[in-house]
Amino acid sequence: MPRILVVLDYYLPGYKSGGPIRTIANVVERLGDEFEFYIVTSDRDFGDRHPYPGIVVGSWQQVGKARVLYLPRSAMSFSAWYRLLRDTSYDLIYLNSFFSRLSIKTIMLRHMRLLPKKPIVLAPRGEFSPGALSLKSFKKR
C-alpha cells in the first residue's frame, strides 16, 4: 500500500485554521483504505500556547485512518526536520502549503539533494494568487 507523508501546520483535533484541516481529514477518511497516511503537524492549534490535551508529543499515534506525529516547534529545526524525513519511510510527500516553514525546509532539502527523488505534491491552496501574494509580499519574495 503506498505511503503518503502529509505535511501541514495544523491537524485534528485542531479546528482554528479551518479548511485545510477538514480537507486532509476528509481525504484520509475517503482514501485511508487505499493509502497509508502519515501526517506530521504541530502539537497545538493555531494561536494556542499549549499542546492539544491527550496527545503524545513526538510519537506516532493513530488518528482515524492516519498515523499522526505531533511535533513541538523545537522539533521543527532544519536539522531535526532533515533527520525526520531521512528516517521516515514514504513513497510521496504531500505539502499542504507553499509558505509553511516545514514545506520550505522540505523543498530546500530536496533542492540540496538530501532527500531521495520521490514525488512531492505541492498544494498551495491559493497562496500564489495576486491578492495572497500582495499580503506580506516582502517576506514571500
PDB file of C-alpha atoms in Angstrom:
ATOM      1  CA  MET A   1       0.000   0.000   0.000  1.00  0.00           C
ATOM      2  CA  PRO A   2       1.528   3.384  -0.975  1.00  0.00           C
ATOM      3  CA  ARG A   3       2.602   5.534   1.963  1.00  0.00           C
ATOM      4  CA  ILE A   4       1.912   9.269   1.776  1.00  0.00           C
ATOM      5  CA  LEU A   5       3.686  11.638   4.149  1.00  0.00           C
ATOM      6  CA  VAL A   6       1.429  14.666   4.632  1.00  0.00           C
ATOM      7  CA  VAL A   7       2.998  17.856   5.964  1.00  0.00           C
ATOM      8  CA  LEU A   8       0.653  20.519   7.301  1.00  0.00           C
ATOM      9  CA  ASP A   9       0.841  23.118  10.035  1.00  0.00           C
ATOM     10  CA  TYR A  10      -2.303  22.067  11.921  1.00  0.00           C
ATOM     11  CA  TYR A  11      -4.427  18.922  12.069  1.00  0.00           C
ATOM     12  CA  LEU A  12      -7.086  17.282  14.197  1.00  0.00           C
ATOM     13  CA  PRO A  13      -8.151  17.837  16.887  1.00  0.00           C
ATOM     14  CA  GLY A  14      -7.434  21.412  15.780  1.00  0.00           C
ATOM     15  CA  TYR A  15     -10.052  23.500  14.061  1.00  0.00           C
ATOM     16  CA  LYS A  16      -8.858  27.130  14.150  1.00  0.00           C
ATOM     17  CA  SER A  17      -7.123  27.047  10.770  1.00  0.00           C
ATOM     18  CA  GLY A  18     -10.342  25.847   9.137  1.00  0.00           C
ATOM     19  CA  GLY A  19     -10.428  24.354   5.645  1.00  0.00           C
ATOM     20  CA  PRO A  20      -7.011  22.670   5.357  1.00  0.00           C
ATOM     21  CA  ILE A  21      -7.664  20.512   8.418  1.00  0.00           C
ATOM     22  CA  ARG A  22     -11.079  19.438   7.117  1.00  0.00           C
ATOM     23  CA  THR A  23      -9.730  18.810   3.618  1.00  0.00           C
ATOM     24  CA  ILE A  24      -6.953  16.488   4.780  1.00  0.00           C
ATOM     25  CA  ALA A  25      -9.219  14.749   7.323  1.00  0.00           C
ATOM     26  CA  ASN A  26     -11.741  14.079   4.535  1.00  0.00           C
ATOM     27  CA  VAL A  27      -9.065  12.811   2.126  1.00  0.00           C
ATOM     28  CA  VAL A  28      -7.719  10.465   4.804  1.00  0.00           C
ATOM     29  CA  GLU A  29     -11.204   9.196   5.647  1.00  0.00           C
ATOM     30  CA  ARG A  30     -12.074   8.606   1.988  1.00  0.00           C
ATOM     31  CA  LEU A  31      -8.744   7.136   0.799  1.00  0.00           C
ATOM     32  CA  GLY A  32      -7.370   5.665   4.034  1.00  0.00           C
ATOM     33  CA  ASP A  33      -8.117   2.096   2.927  1.00  0.00           C
ATOM     34  CA  GLU A  34      -6.091   2.523  -0.292  1.00  0.00           C
ATOM     35  CA  PHE A  35      -3.150   4.565   1.027  1.00  0.00           C
ATOM     36  CA  GLU A  36      -1.224   4.726   4.287  1.00  0.00           C
ATOM     37  CA  PHE A  37      -1.309   8.316   5.506  1.00  0.00           C
ATOM     38  CA  TYR A  38       1.405   9.585   7.830  1.00  0.00           C
ATOM     39  CA  ILE A  39       0.753  13.156   8.926  1.00  0.00           C
ATOM     40  CA  VAL A  40       3.336  15.462  10.500  1.00  0.00           C
ATOM     41  CA  THR A  41       1.896  18.535  12.178  1.00  0.00           C
ATOM     42  CA  SER A  42       2.128  20.932  15.094  1.00  0.00           C
ATOM     43  CA  ASP A  43       1.353  19.783  18.623  1.00  0.00           C
ATOM     44  CA  ARG A  44      -1.083  22.690  19.100  1.00  0.00           C
ATOM     45  CA  ASP A  45      -3.862  24.525  17.316  1.00  0.00           C
ATOM     46  CA  PHE A  46      -3.377  27.844  15.527  1.00  0.00           C
ATOM     47  CA  GLY A  47      -2.580  30.583  18.049  1.00  0.00           C
ATOM     48  CA  ASP A  48      -2.554  28.257  21.077  1.00  0.00           C
ATOM     49  CA  ARG A  49       0.252  28.331  23.637  1.00  0.00           C
ATOM     50  CA  HIS A  50      -0.173  24.761  24.864  1.00  0.00           C
ATOM     51  CA  PRO A  51      -0.261  21.369  23.122  1.00  0.00           C
ATOM     52  CA  TYR A  52      -3.517  19.559  22.500  1.00  0.00           C
ATOM     53  CA  PRO A  53      -4.655  17.689  25.611  1.00  0.00           C
ATOM     54  CA  GLY A  54      -4.486  13.913  25.354  1.00  0.00           C
ATOM     55  CA  ILE A  55      -1.865  13.614  22.618  1.00  0.00           C
ATOM     56  CA  VAL A  56       1.616  12.170  22.929  1.00  0.00           C
ATOM     57  CA  VAL A  57       4.039  14.734  21.528  1.00  0.00           C
ATOM     58  CA  GLY A  58       6.825  13.327  19.364  1.00  0.00           C
ATOM     59  CA  SER A  59       5.321   9.869  18.906  1.00  0.00           C
ATOM     60  CA  TRP A  60       3.305   8.445  16.017  1.00  0.00           C
ATOM     61  CA  GLN A  61      -0.301   7.772  17.019  1.00  0.00           C
ATOM     62  CA  GLN A  62      -3.443   6.621  15.259  1.00  0.00           C
ATOM     63  CA  VAL A  63      -5.992   9.338  14.447  1.00  0.00           C
ATOM     64  CA  GLY A  64      -8.792   7.931  12.325  1.00  0.00           C
ATOM     65  CA  LYS A  65      -7.212   6.200   9.341  1.00  0.00           C
ATOM     66  CA  ALA A  66      -3.904   8.055   9.625  1.00  0.00           C
ATOM     67  CA  ARG A  67      -0.811   7.887  11.782  1.00  0.00           C
ATOM     68  CA  VAL A  68      -0.057  11.363  13.127  1.00  0.00           C
ATOM     69  CA  LEU A  69       3.146  12.790  14.564  1.00  0.00           C
ATOM     70  CA  TYR A  70       2.553  15.925  16.641  1.00  0.00           C
ATOM     71  CA  LEU A  71       5.710  17.982  16.968  1.00  0.00           C
ATOM     72  CA  PRO A  72       6.631  20.914  19.201  1.00  0.00           C
ATOM     73  CA  ARG A  73       8.256  23.879  17.480  1.00  0.00           C
ATOM     74  CA  SER A  74      11.619  22.828  18.936  1.00  0.00           C
ATOM     75  CA  ALA A  75      11.486  19.613  16.870  1.00  0.00           C
ATOM     76  CA  MET A  76      10.990  21.550  13.629  1.00  0.00           C
ATOM     77  CA  SER A  77      14.522  22.911  13.242  1.00  0.00           C
ATOM     78  CA  PHE A  78      16.195  22.365   9.884  1.00  0.00           C
ATOM     79  CA  SER A  79      18.427  19.547  11.149  1.00  0.00           C
ATOM     80  CA  ALA A  80      15.624  17.847  13.108  1.00  0.00           C
ATOM     81  CA  TRP A  81      13.345  18.054  10.056  1.00  0.00           C
ATOM     82  CA  TYR A  82      16.059  16.551   7.865  1.00  0.00           C
ATOM     83  CA  ARG A  83      16.508  13.644  10.293  1.00  0.00           C
ATOM     84  CA  LEU A  84      12.766  13.025  10.433  1.00  0.00           C
ATOM     85  CA  LEU A  85      12.445  12.923   6.639  1.00  0.00           C
ATOM     86  CA  ARG A  86      15.571  10.793   6.308  1.00  0.00           C
ATOM     87  CA  ASP A  87      14.334   8.259   8.889  1.00  0.00           C
ATOM     88  CA  THR A  88      10.670   8.088   7.820  1.00  0.00           C
ATOM     89  CA  SER A  89       9.591   5.699   5.088  1.00  0.00           C
ATOM     90  CA  TYR A  90       7.302   7.205   2.441  1.00  0.00           C
ATOM     91  CA  ASP A  91       6.501   6.944  -1.256  1.00  0.00           C
ATOM     92  CA  LEU A  92       5.288  10.523  -1.731  1.00  0.00           C
ATOM     93  CA  ILE A  93       5.325  13.773   0.238  1.00  0.00           C
ATOM     94  CA  TYR A  94       2.204  15.951   0.187  1.00  0.00           C
ATOM     95  CA  LEU A  95       2.877  19.567   1.193  1.00  0.00           C
ATOM     96  CA  ASN A  96      -0.339  21.358   2.117  1.00  0.00           C
ATOM     97  CA  SER A  97       1.102  24.860   1.768  1.00  0.00           C
ATOM     98  CA  PHE A  98       3.991  26.503  -0.035  1.00  0.00           C
ATOM     99  CA  PHE A  99       4.734  29.121   2.620  1.00  0.00           C
ATOM    100  CA  SER A 100       4.676  26.753   5.583  1.00  0.00           C
ATOM    101  CA  ARG A 101       8.081  26.605   7.261  1.00  0.00           C
ATOM    102  CA  LEU A 102       8.119  22.812   7.000  1.00  0.00           C
ATOM    103  CA  SER A 103       7.233  22.947   3.303  1.00  0.00           C
ATOM    104  CA  ILE A 104      10.047  25.406   2.636  1.00  0.00           C
ATOM    105  CA  LYS A 105      12.510  23.226   4.560  1.00  0.00           C
ATOM    106  CA  THR A 106      11.357  20.159   2.624  1.00  0.00           C
ATOM    107  CA  ILE A 107      11.787  21.903  -0.724  1.00  0.00           C
ATOM    108  CA  MET A 108      15.228  23.197   0.324  1.00  0.00           C
ATOM    109  CA  LEU A 109      16.335  19.712   1.389  1.00  0.00           C
ATOM    110  CA  ARG A 110      15.172  18.314  -1.938  1.00  0.00           C
ATOM    111  CA  HIS A 111      16.935  21.122  -3.810  1.00  0.00           C
ATOM    112  CA  MET A 112      20.125  20.336  -1.858  1.00  0.00           C
ATOM    113  CA  ARG A 113      19.700  16.673  -2.932  1.00  0.00           C
ATOM    114  CA  LEU A 114      19.480  15.492   0.662  1.00  0.00           C
ATOM    115  CA  LEU A 115      16.131  13.785   0.071  1.00  0.00           C
ATOM    116  CA  PRO A 116      15.507  10.846  -2.232  1.00  0.00           C
ATOM    117  CA  LYS A 117      13.961  11.520  -5.646  1.00  0.00           C
ATOM    118  CA  LYS A 118      10.445  10.637  -4.593  1.00  0.00           C
ATOM    119  CA  PRO A 119       7.420  12.624  -5.748  1.00  0.00           C
ATOM    120  CA  ILE A 120       6.420  15.775  -3.909  1.00  0.00           C
ATOM    121  CA  VAL A 121       2.900  17.105  -4.358  1.00  0.00           C
ATOM    122  CA  LEU A 122       2.528  20.784  -3.502  1.00  0.00           C
ATOM    123  CA  ALA A 123      -0.956  22.152  -2.775  1.00  0.00           C
ATOM    124  CA  PRO A 124      -0.537  25.925  -2.412  1.00  0.00           C
ATOM    125  CA  ARG A 125      -4.271  26.446  -1.760  1.00  0.00           C
ATOM    126  CA  GLY A 126      -4.476  29.875  -3.406  1.00  0.00           C
ATOM    127  CA  GLU A 127      -1.190  31.166  -1.978  1.00  0.00           C
ATOM    128  CA  PHE A 128       0.037  32.251  -5.428  1.00  0.00           C
ATOM    129  CA  SER A 129      -2.994  34.380  -6.278  1.00  0.00           C
ATOM    130  CA  PRO A 130      -2.179  38.091  -6.725  1.00  0.00           C
ATOM    131  CA  GLY A 131      -4.190  39.017  -3.635  1.00  0.00           C
ATOM    132  CA  ALA A 132      -2.442  36.457  -1.443  1.00  0.00           C
ATOM    133  CA  LEU A 133       0.997  37.400  -2.765  1.00  0.00           C
ATOM    134  CA  SER A 134       0.366  41.074  -2.021  1.00  0.00           C
ATOM    135  CA  LEU A 135      -0.010  40.297   1.702  1.00  0.00           C
ATOM    136  CA  LYS A 136       3.416  40.225   3.400  1.00  0.00           C
ATOM    137  CA  SER A 137       4.932  40.463  -0.087  1.00  0.00           C
ATOM    138  CA  PHE A 138       8.473  41.221   1.103  1.00  0.00           C
ATOM    139  CA  LYS A 139       8.565  38.104   3.254  1.00  0.00           C
ATOM    140  CA  LYS A 140       7.112  35.935   0.488  1.00  0.00           C
ATOM    141  CA  ARG A 141       9.609  37.144  -2.101  1.00  0.00           C
TER     142      ARG A 141
END
